[in-house]
Structure formats: C-alpha cells, structure tokens
Amino acid sequence: MTLFYDKLNEIKQKGDSSITIFFKSYTISLELIDTSDETIDLLYNLRKMYRDMFATDFKMTKEKTKKWIKELILESEDRILFIISINKRKIGCIGHGGYNEKENSSQLDNMMKDPSCKISGVMTIVEKIYLKWMFDFFELSKITGYLFSDNEKMMNIHRECGWKLLDKVPIKKKIENECSVWEICKESSNEKIERYFNIIELEKENLLENFQKIEYEIRI
C-alpha cells in the first residue's frame, strides 16, 4: 500500500476529521461525508440540479444516493468526499479520488454548491484550502481533473486556484441500460461533436501563486 491509500484509510477510520475555514464573518466547515438524511437530501438535490455537468447520468433516488455514499465513497480505498457547511448549514461538497502512482497524482471531483448560497467567493476559498491540504497531507506531485468545457463558471474558479488547461477533447454520449455516459472520442468530419471535456492539471507552485492569506484549521 502507498502513502496515499494509508492516509485515506486513516481519515476514514478516525471519522471525525475536519477542515475549518474562517472567511469574512463566516465559519466554513469541511467534514467527512455521512449517511444522515440531511446529507442524502443535499447530495440528491445537487445531483439532480447539476446532472448536465456529470459524465454519467441515470435515474436518481435517495436510496441510490445513500448506497453511493456508503459503497462508493466510505468503503472505497481511493475516494473521499467532504460536506461543506457554512455556519452549520450544509451547502455543498468537495472530494477527490483515484491515485496515479507513476505521476503521484489524484483527481479532484464532486465539487458542488447549493445555488441558494449566495456568498461570493466561497467555493474559490474552499477549493484553494482543499487543494493545499491534498498536496500537503498526501504529498502529491500534482492534482488532475476534467470538466465540461461549457462549465465556464467552474473553470473560472479553477483558474483562480492556478489550474492549467492541458487539452480540450471531444466527447460523445453513449446510452446503455437507462444510463448515459460521456466518453472521449475521436473528432470526425462525418460526425457532429456535441460537447468537449477540459483536461486540467495543477502543481503546488501554481496554487501557491494564487494563495492569499486565509485563516484555517485542520483537524485530521
């Protein structure tokens, strides 16, 4: 087992790990995901709201959401997800998963915010702190990611954190067993390309160039 898997398991075994950020007059908390009704409702609603921004789409239910949290996050050896709360109100999530041993990298994923939360700049601050923690705690060389190229709002947040756009690749929707999946494909003059993925990458030095003084505490 590598350091990445050992550290991830350590957090899950501990159970009460958290990151607290002090932003303006707000206290922002990132806590390991749970299977409470409040958390399930939040993720279920966010998944429905942002379904066009996921690489996979299928009929969601709250029971499926609970199963996803339990089996694909909490019981996974290489994925983790934190719930974001502001002044104790749950408003979103952020996480990462997968480990590329050759590159010593992991992928940022599942970053979402309830649109009813109108606090300007909150997700940029959360992402910066989370990314720095990823680099420091897991001793990563780089962090990777991808998102739809038409998700301009999220791409702008990533740019503020220092991410670099490596490539823009064509994708095609494939439907199997009532589930749709966007897959990378070859661009062809005979076929209309509907959407693209932005392939992005971040190194610690680029993050720190955009890392202003932020007050935060880590209890992990």
PDB file of N, CA and C in Angstrom, residues 74-150:
ATOM      1  N   LEU A  74     -17.430   5.861   1.237  1.00  0.00           N
ATOM      2  CA  LEU A  74     -16.945   5.457   2.556  1.00  0.00           C
ATOM      3  C   LEU A  74     -16.209   4.118   2.543  1.00  0.00           C
ATOM      4  N   GLU A  75     -16.640   3.189   1.700  1.00  0.00           N
ATOM      5  CA  GLU A  75     -15.987   1.879   1.646  1.00  0.00           C
ATOM      6  C   GLU A  75     -14.932   1.789   0.547  1.00  0.00           C
ATOM      7  N   SER A  76     -14.736   2.869  -0.185  1.00  0.00           N
ATOM      8  CA  SER A  76     -13.734   2.881  -1.258  1.00  0.00           C
ATOM      9  C   SER A  76     -12.343   3.106  -0.679  1.00  0.00           C
ATOM     10  N   GLU A  77     -11.357   2.453  -1.242  1.00  0.00           N
ATOM     11  CA  GLU A  77      -9.980   2.626  -0.754  1.00  0.00           C
ATOM     12  C   GLU A  77      -9.293   3.837  -1.361  1.00  0.00           C
ATOM     13  N   ASP A  78      -9.899   4.438  -2.400  1.00  0.00           N
ATOM     14  CA  ASP A  78      -9.192   5.546  -3.061  1.00  0.00           C
ATOM     15  C   ASP A  78     -10.048   6.785  -3.315  1.00  0.00           C
ATOM     16  N   ARG A  79     -11.221   6.877  -2.661  1.00  0.00           N
ATOM     17  CA  ARG A  79     -12.073   8.055  -2.840  1.00  0.00           C
ATOM     18  C   ARG A  79     -12.502   8.609  -1.487  1.00  0.00           C
ATOM     19  N   ILE A  80     -12.689   9.930  -1.458  1.00  0.00           N
ATOM     20  CA  ILE A  80     -13.143  10.580  -0.233  1.00  0.00           C
ATOM     21  C   ILE A  80     -13.977  11.801  -0.604  1.00  0.00           C
ATOM     22  N   LEU A  81     -14.918  12.142   0.246  1.00  0.00           N
ATOM     23  CA  LEU A  81     -15.787  13.287  -0.018  1.00  0.00           C
ATOM     24  C   LEU A  81     -16.086  13.998   1.299  1.00  0.00           C
ATOM     25  N   PHE A  82     -16.027  15.323   1.258  1.00  0.00           N
ATOM     26  CA  PHE A  82     -16.324  16.138   2.426  1.00  0.00           C
ATOM     27  C   PHE A  82     -17.565  16.986   2.163  1.00  0.00           C
ATOM     28  N   ILE A  83     -18.388  17.133   3.182  1.00  0.00           N
ATOM     29  CA  ILE A  83     -19.551  18.011   3.110  1.00  0.00           C
ATOM     30  C   ILE A  83     -19.137  19.398   3.579  1.00  0.00           C
ATOM     31  N   ILE A  84     -19.529  20.411   2.808  1.00  0.00           N
ATOM     32  CA  ILE A  84     -19.218  21.804   3.135  1.00  0.00           C
ATOM     33  C   ILE A  84     -20.406  22.407   3.880  1.00  0.00           C
ATOM     34  N   SER A  85     -20.138  22.969   5.055  1.00  0.00           N
ATOM     35  CA  SER A  85     -21.175  23.659   5.835  1.00  0.00           C
ATOM     36  C   SER A  85     -20.730  25.083   6.116  1.00  0.00           C
ATOM     37  N   ILE A  86     -21.671  26.009   6.078  1.00  0.00           N
ATOM     38  CA  ILE A  86     -21.386  27.399   6.440  1.00  0.00           C
ATOM     39  C   ILE A  86     -22.269  27.762   7.623  1.00  0.00           C
ATOM     40  N   ASN A  87     -21.626  28.134   8.720  1.00  0.00           N
ATOM     41  CA  ASN A  87     -22.359  28.402   9.969  1.00  0.00           C
ATOM     42  C   ASN A  87     -23.338  27.269  10.282  1.00  0.00           C
ATOM     43  N   LYS A  88     -22.836  26.033  10.103  1.00  0.00           N
ATOM     44  CA  LYS A  88     -23.542  24.776  10.421  1.00  0.00           C
ATOM     45  C   LYS A  88     -24.653  24.405   9.433  1.00  0.00           C
ATOM     46  N   ARG A  89     -24.786  25.148   8.339  1.00  0.00           N
ATOM     47  CA  ARG A  89     -25.763  24.781   7.305  1.00  0.00           C
ATOM     48  C   ARG A  89     -25.029  24.099   6.152  1.00  0.00           C
ATOM     49  N   LYS A  90     -25.439  22.877   5.803  1.00  0.00           N
ATOM     50  CA  LYS A  90     -24.789  22.122   4.733  1.00  0.00           C
ATOM     51  C   LYS A  90     -25.138  22.726   3.376  1.00  0.00           C
ATOM     52  N   ILE A  91     -24.104  23.098   2.607  1.00  0.00           N
ATOM     53  CA  ILE A  91     -24.368  23.785   1.333  1.00  0.00           C
ATOM     54  C   ILE A  91     -23.678  23.146   0.117  1.00  0.00           C
ATOM     55  N   GLY A  92     -22.852  22.133   0.326  1.00  0.00           N
ATOM     56  CA  GLY A  92     -22.168  21.571  -0.835  1.00  0.00           C
ATOM     57  C   GLY A  92     -21.206  20.466  -0.462  1.00  0.00           C
ATOM     58  N   CYS A  93     -20.328  20.132  -1.415  1.00  0.00           N
ATOM     59  CA  CYS A  93     -19.361  19.062  -1.179  1.00  0.00           C
ATOM     60  C   CYS A  93     -18.123  19.252  -2.048  1.00  0.00           C
ATOM     61  N   ILE A  94     -17.050  18.591  -1.653  1.00  0.00           N
ATOM     62  CA  ILE A  94     -15.812  18.582  -2.429  1.00  0.00           C
ATOM     63  C   ILE A  94     -15.046  17.311  -2.062  1.00  0.00           C
ATOM     64  N   GLY A  95     -14.379  16.726  -3.037  1.00  0.00           N
ATOM     65  CA  GLY A  95     -13.651  15.494  -2.749  1.00  0.00           C
ATOM     66  C   GLY A  95     -12.604  15.201  -3.805  1.00  0.00           C
ATOM     67  N   HIS A  96     -11.988  14.046  -3.665  1.00  0.00           N
ATOM     68  CA  HIS A  96     -11.032  13.612  -4.682  1.00  0.00           C
ATOM     69  C   HIS A  96     -10.967  12.090  -4.676  1.00  0.00           C
ATOM     70  N   GLY A  97     -10.382  11.549  -5.730  1.00  0.00           N
ATOM     71  CA  GLY A  97     -10.317  10.097  -5.816  1.00  0.00           C
ATOM     72  C   GLY A  97      -9.370   9.612  -6.884  1.00  0.00           C
ATOM     73  N   GLY A  98      -9.015   8.350  -6.757  1.00  0.00           N
ATOM     74  CA  GLY A  98      -8.078   7.744  -7.685  1.00  0.00           C
ATOM     75  C   GLY A  98      -6.654   8.160  -7.375  1.00  0.00           C
ATOM     76  N   TYR A  99      -5.723   7.258  -7.626  1.00  0.00           N
ATOM     77  CA  TYR A  99      -4.317   7.578  -7.398  1.00  0.00           C
ATOM     78  C   TYR A  99      -3.486   7.028  -8.541  1.00  0.00           C
ATOM     79  N   ASN A 100      -2.720   7.923  -9.182  1.00  0.00           N
ATOM     80  CA  ASN A 100      -1.800   7.540 -10.247  1.00  0.00           C
ATOM     81  C   ASN A 100      -0.404   7.470  -9.635  1.00  0.00           C
ATOM     82  N   GLU A 101       0.072   6.251  -9.399  1.00  0.00           N
ATOM     83  CA  GLU A 101       1.354   6.079  -8.714  1.00  0.00           C
ATOM     84  C   GLU A 101       2.518   6.620  -9.533  1.00  0.00           C
ATOM     85  N   LYS A 102       2.460   6.446 -10.837  1.00  0.00           N
ATOM     86  CA  LYS A 102       3.543   6.918 -11.703  1.00  0.00           C
ATOM     87  C   LYS A 102       3.697   8.433 -11.619  1.00  0.00           C
ATOM     88  N   GLU A 103       2.577   9.151 -11.609  1.00  0.00           N
ATOM     89  CA  GLU A 103       2.605  10.618 -11.554  1.00  0.00           C
ATOM     90  C   GLU A 103       2.511  11.148 -10.125  1.00  0.00           C
ATOM     91  N   ASN A 104       2.223  10.259  -9.179  1.00  0.00           N
ATOM     92  CA  ASN A 104       1.956  10.651  -7.788  1.00  0.00           C
ATOM     93  C   ASN A 104       0.884  11.745  -7.760  1.00  0.00           C
ATOM     94  N   SER A 105      -0.250  11.426  -8.381  1.00  0.00           N
ATOM     95  CA  SER A 105      -1.335  12.406  -8.510  1.00  0.00           C
ATOM     96  C   SER A 105      -2.677  11.788  -8.138  1.00  0.00           C
ATOM     97  N   SER A 106      -3.634  12.667  -7.824  1.00  0.00           N
ATOM     98  CA  SER A 106      -5.015  12.266  -7.593  1.00  0.00           C
ATOM     99  C   SER A 106      -5.919  13.284  -8.279  1.00  0.00           C
ATOM    100  N   GLN A 107      -7.193  12.936  -8.417  1.00  0.00           N
ATOM    101  CA  GLN A 107      -8.118  13.769  -9.189  1.00  0.00           C
ATOM    102  C   GLN A 107      -9.164  14.436  -8.302  1.00  0.00           C
ATOM    103  N   LEU A 108      -9.276  15.750  -8.438  1.00  0.00           N
ATOM    104  CA  LEU A 108     -10.331  16.500  -7.751  1.00  0.00           C
ATOM    105  C   LEU A 108     -11.672  16.157  -8.387  1.00  0.00           C
ATOM    106  N   ASP A 109     -12.706  15.937  -7.568  1.00  0.00           N
ATOM    107  CA  ASP A 109     -14.023  15.674  -8.159  1.00  0.00           C
ATOM    108  C   ASP A 109     -15.150  16.032  -7.186  1.00  0.00           C
ATOM    109  N   ASN A 110     -16.376  15.943  -7.707  1.00  0.00           N
ATOM    110  CA  ASN A 110     -17.596  16.178  -6.918  1.00  0.00           C
ATOM    111  C   ASN A 110     -17.582  17.490  -6.144  1.00  0.00           C
ATOM    112  N   MET A 111     -17.223  18.569  -6.826  1.00  0.00           N
ATOM    113  CA  MET A 111     -17.252  19.894  -6.202  1.00  0.00           C
ATOM    114  C   MET A 111     -18.551  20.583  -6.612  1.00  0.00           C
ATOM    115  N   MET A 112     -19.456  20.771  -5.644  1.00  0.00           N
ATOM    116  CA  MET A 112     -20.765  21.359  -5.929  1.00  0.00           C
ATOM    117  C   MET A 112     -21.206  22.260  -4.787  1.00  0.00           C
ATOM    118  N   LYS A 113     -22.036  23.244  -5.115  1.00  0.00           N
ATOM    119  CA  LYS A 113     -22.597  24.152  -4.110  1.00  0.00           C
ATOM    120  C   LYS A 113     -24.074  24.395  -4.384  1.00  0.00           C
ATOM    121  N   ASP A 114     -24.862  24.416  -3.335  1.00  0.00           N
ATOM    122  CA  ASP A 114     -26.277  24.769  -3.435  1.00  0.00           C
ATOM    123  C   ASP A 114     -26.374  26.210  -3.943  1.00  0.00           C
ATOM    124  N   PRO A 115     -27.051  26.438  -5.080  1.00  0.00           N
ATOM    125  CA  PRO A 115     -27.140  27.799  -5.632  1.00  0.00           C
ATOM    126  C   PRO A 115     -27.861  28.797  -4.733  1.00  0.00           C
ATOM    127  N   SER A 116     -28.576  28.310  -3.725  1.00  0.00           N
ATOM    128  CA  SER A 116     -29.238  29.236  -2.798  1.00  0.00           C
ATOM    129  C   SER A 116     -28.228  29.913  -1.870  1.00  0.00           C
ATOM    130  N   CYS A 117     -27.022  29.377  -1.811  1.00  0.00           N
ATOM    131  CA  CYS A 117     -25.950  30.011  -1.031  1.00  0.00           C
ATOM    132  C   CYS A 117     -25.322  31.092  -1.904  1.00  0.00           C
ATOM    133  N   LYS A 118     -25.500  32.345  -1.527  1.00  0.00           N
ATOM    134  CA  LYS A 118     -25.094  33.477  -2.365  1.00  0.00           C
ATOM    135  C   LYS A 118     -23.796  34.146  -1.902  1.00  0.00           C
ATOM    136  N   ILE A 119     -23.045  33.505  -1.031  1.00  0.00           N
ATOM    137  CA  ILE A 119     -21.816  34.112  -0.512  1.00  0.00           C
ATOM    138  C   ILE A 119     -20.756  34.124  -1.607  1.00  0.00           C
ATOM    139  N   SER A 120     -20.379  35.298  -2.045  1.00  0.00           N
ATOM    140  CA  SER A 120     -19.433  35.439  -3.150  1.00  0.00           C
ATOM    141  C   SER A 120     -18.044  34.925  -2.773  1.00  0.00           C
ATOM    142  N   GLY A 121     -17.470  34.119  -3.658  1.00  0.00           N
ATOM    143  CA  GLY A 121     -16.092  33.663  -3.488  1.00  0.00           C
ATOM    144  C   GLY A 121     -15.900  32.477  -2.569  1.00  0.00           C
ATOM    145  N   VAL A 122     -16.986  31.938  -2.019  1.00  0.00           N
ATOM    146  CA  VAL A 122     -16.836  30.881  -1.022  1.00  0.00           C
ATOM    147  C   VAL A 122     -16.222  29.607  -1.607  1.00  0.00           C
ATOM    148  N   MET A 123     -16.619  29.207  -2.821  1.00  0.00           N
ATOM    149  CA  MET A 123     -16.092  27.963  -3.378  1.00  0.00           C
ATOM    150  C   MET A 123     -14.639  28.103  -3.822  1.00  0.00           C
ATOM    151  N   THR A 124     -14.244  29.300  -4.204  1.00  0.00           N
ATOM    152  CA  THR A 124     -12.837  29.524  -4.551  1.00  0.00           C
ATOM    153  C   THR A 124     -11.962  29.331  -3.318  1.00  0.00           C
ATOM    154  N   ILE A 125     -12.398  29.885  -2.191  1.00  0.00           N
ATOM    155  CA  ILE A 125     -11.656  29.740  -0.935  1.00  0.00           C
ATOM    156  C   ILE A 125     -11.617  28.278  -0.504  1.00  0.00           C
ATOM    157  N   VAL A 126     -12.763  27.609  -0.562  1.00  0.00           N
ATOM    158  CA  VAL A 126     -12.837  26.197  -0.181  1.00  0.00           C
ATOM    159  C   VAL A 126     -11.905  25.366  -1.058  1.00  0.00           C
ATOM    160  N   GLU A 127     -11.948  25.600  -2.373  1.00  0.00           N
ATOM    161  CA  GLU A 127     -11.107  24.817  -3.276  1.00  0.00           C
ATOM    162  C   GLU A 127      -9.626  25.041  -2.986  1.00  0.00           C
ATOM    163  N   LYS A 128      -9.220  26.277  -2.769  1.00  0.00           N
ATOM    164  CA  LYS A 128      -7.807  26.567  -2.503  1.00  0.00           C
ATOM    165  C   LYS A 128      -7.309  25.835  -1.255  1.00  0.00           C
ATOM    166  N   ILE A 129      -8.084  25.902  -0.181  1.00  0.00           N
ATOM    167  CA  ILE A 129      -7.685  25.240   1.061  1.00  0.00           C
ATOM    168  C   ILE A 129      -7.662  23.724   0.876  1.00  0.00           C
ATOM    169  N   TYR A 130      -8.676  23.199   0.190  1.00  0.00           N
ATOM    170  CA  TYR A 130      -8.753  21.751  -0.017  1.00  0.00           C
ATOM    171  C   TYR A 130      -7.574  21.259  -0.861  1.00  0.00           C
ATOM    172  N   LEU A 131      -7.253  21.990  -1.916  1.00  0.00           N
ATOM    173  CA  LEU A 131      -6.137  21.599  -2.780  1.00  0.00           C
ATOM    174  C   LEU A 131      -4.811  21.636  -2.030  1.00  0.00           C
ATOM    175  N   LYS A 132      -4.617  22.671  -1.219  1.00  0.00           N
ATOM    176  CA  LYS A 132      -3.368  22.763  -0.448  1.00  0.00           C
ATOM    177  C   LYS A 132      -3.267  21.601   0.530  1.00  0.00           C
ATOM    178  N   TRP A 133      -4.393  21.275   1.172  1.00  0.00           N
ATOM    179  CA  TRP A 133      -4.406  20.121   2.073  1.00  0.00           C
ATOM    180  C   TRP A 133      -4.071  18.841   1.314  1.00  0.00           C
ATOM    181  N   MET A 134      -4.615  18.655   0.121  1.00  0.00           N
ATOM    182  CA  MET A 134      -4.305  17.471  -0.691  1.00  0.00           C
ATOM    183  C   MET A 134      -2.806  17.365  -0.947  1.00  0.00           C
ATOM    184  N   PHE A 135      -2.201  18.464  -1.378  1.00  0.00           N
ATOM    185  CA  PHE A 135      -0.759  18.460  -1.643  1.00  0.00           C
ATOM    186  C   PHE A 135       0.034  18.128  -0.377  1.00  0.00           C
ATOM    187  N   ASP A 136      -0.315  18.768   0.729  1.00  0.00           N
ATOM    188  CA  ASP A 136       0.465  18.620   1.965  1.00  0.00           C
ATOM    189  C   ASP A 136       0.259  17.261   2.636  1.00  0.00           C
ATOM    190  N   PHE A 137      -0.985  16.866   2.798  1.00  0.00           N
ATOM    191  CA  PHE A 137      -1.303  15.649   3.555  1.00  0.00           C
ATOM    192  C   PHE A 137      -0.935  14.381   2.791  1.00  0.00           C
ATOM    193  N   PHE A 138      -1.226  14.365   1.491  1.00  0.00           N
ATOM    194  CA  PHE A 138      -0.957  13.175   0.682  1.00  0.00           C
ATOM    195  C   PHE A 138       0.386  13.246  -0.050  1.00  0.00           C
ATOM    196  N   GLU A 139       1.084  14.367   0.111  1.00  0.00           N
ATOM    197  CA  GLU A 139       2.406  14.563  -0.505  1.00  0.00           C
ATOM    198  C   GLU A 139       2.361  14.323  -2.021  1.00  0.00           C
ATOM    199  N   LEU A 140       1.353  14.894  -2.662  1.00  0.00           N
ATOM    200  CA  LEU A 140       1.156  14.714  -4.101  1.00  0.00           C
ATOM    201  C   LEU A 140       2.072  15.620  -4.912  1.00  0.00           C
ATOM    202  N   SER A 141       2.419  15.169  -6.112  1.00  0.00           N
ATOM    203  CA  SER A 141       3.218  15.980  -7.037  1.00  0.00           C
ATOM    204  C   SER A 141       2.328  16.860  -7.902  1.00  0.00           C
ATOM    205  N   LYS A 142       1.134  16.375  -8.182  1.00  0.00           N
ATOM    206  CA  LYS A 142       0.178  17.153  -8.981  1.00  0.00           C
ATOM    207  C   LYS A 142      -1.237  16.677  -8.689  1.00  0.00           C
ATOM    208  N   ILE A 143      -2.201  17.503  -9.063  1.00  0.00           N
ATOM    209  CA  ILE A 143      -3.615  17.159  -8.953  1.00  0.00           C
ATOM    210  C   ILE A 143      -4.224  17.315 -10.339  1.00  0.00           C
ATOM    211  N   THR A 144      -5.043  16.373 -10.732  1.00  0.00           N
ATOM    212  CA  THR A 144      -5.631  16.393 -12.069  1.00  0.00           C
ATOM    213  C   THR A 144      -7.141  16.593 -11.983  1.00  0.00           C
ATOM    214  N   GLY A 145      -7.754  16.825 -13.141  1.00  0.00           N
ATOM    215  CA  GLY A 145      -9.199  16.984 -13.173  1.00  0.00           C
ATOM    216  C   GLY A 145      -9.710  17.114 -14.592  1.00  0.00           C
ATOM    217  N   TYR A 146     -11.003  17.031 -14.732  1.00  0.00           N
ATOM    218  CA  TYR A 146     -11.646  17.292 -16.025  1.00  0.00           C
ATOM    219  C   TYR A 146     -13.045  17.820 -15.747  1.00  0.00           C
ATOM    220  N   LEU A 147     -13.550  18.598 -16.693  1.00  0.00           N
ATOM    221  CA  LEU A 147     -14.904  19.136 -16.593  1.00  0.00           C
ATOM    222  C   LEU A 147     -15.387  19.482 -17.989  1.00  0.00           C
ATOM    223  N   PHE A 148     -16.687  19.609 -18.146  1.00  0.00           N
ATOM    224  CA  PHE A 148     -17.224  20.005 -19.443  1.00  0.00           C
ATOM    225  C   PHE A 148     -16.713  21.394 -19.797  1.00  0.00           C
ATOM    226  N   SER A 149     -16.349  21.585 -21.051  1.00  0.00           N
ATOM    227  CA  SER A 149     -15.794  22.878 -21.476  1.00  0.00           C
ATOM    228  C   SER A 149     -16.819  24.002 -21.394  1.00  0.00           C
ATOM    229  N   ASP A 150     -18.122  23.653 -21.389  1.00  0.00           N
ATOM    230  CA  ASP A 150     -19.146  24.697 -21.289  1.00  0.00           C
ATOM    231  C   ASP A 150     -19.472  25.059 -19.831  1.00  0.00           C
TER     232      ASP A 150
END
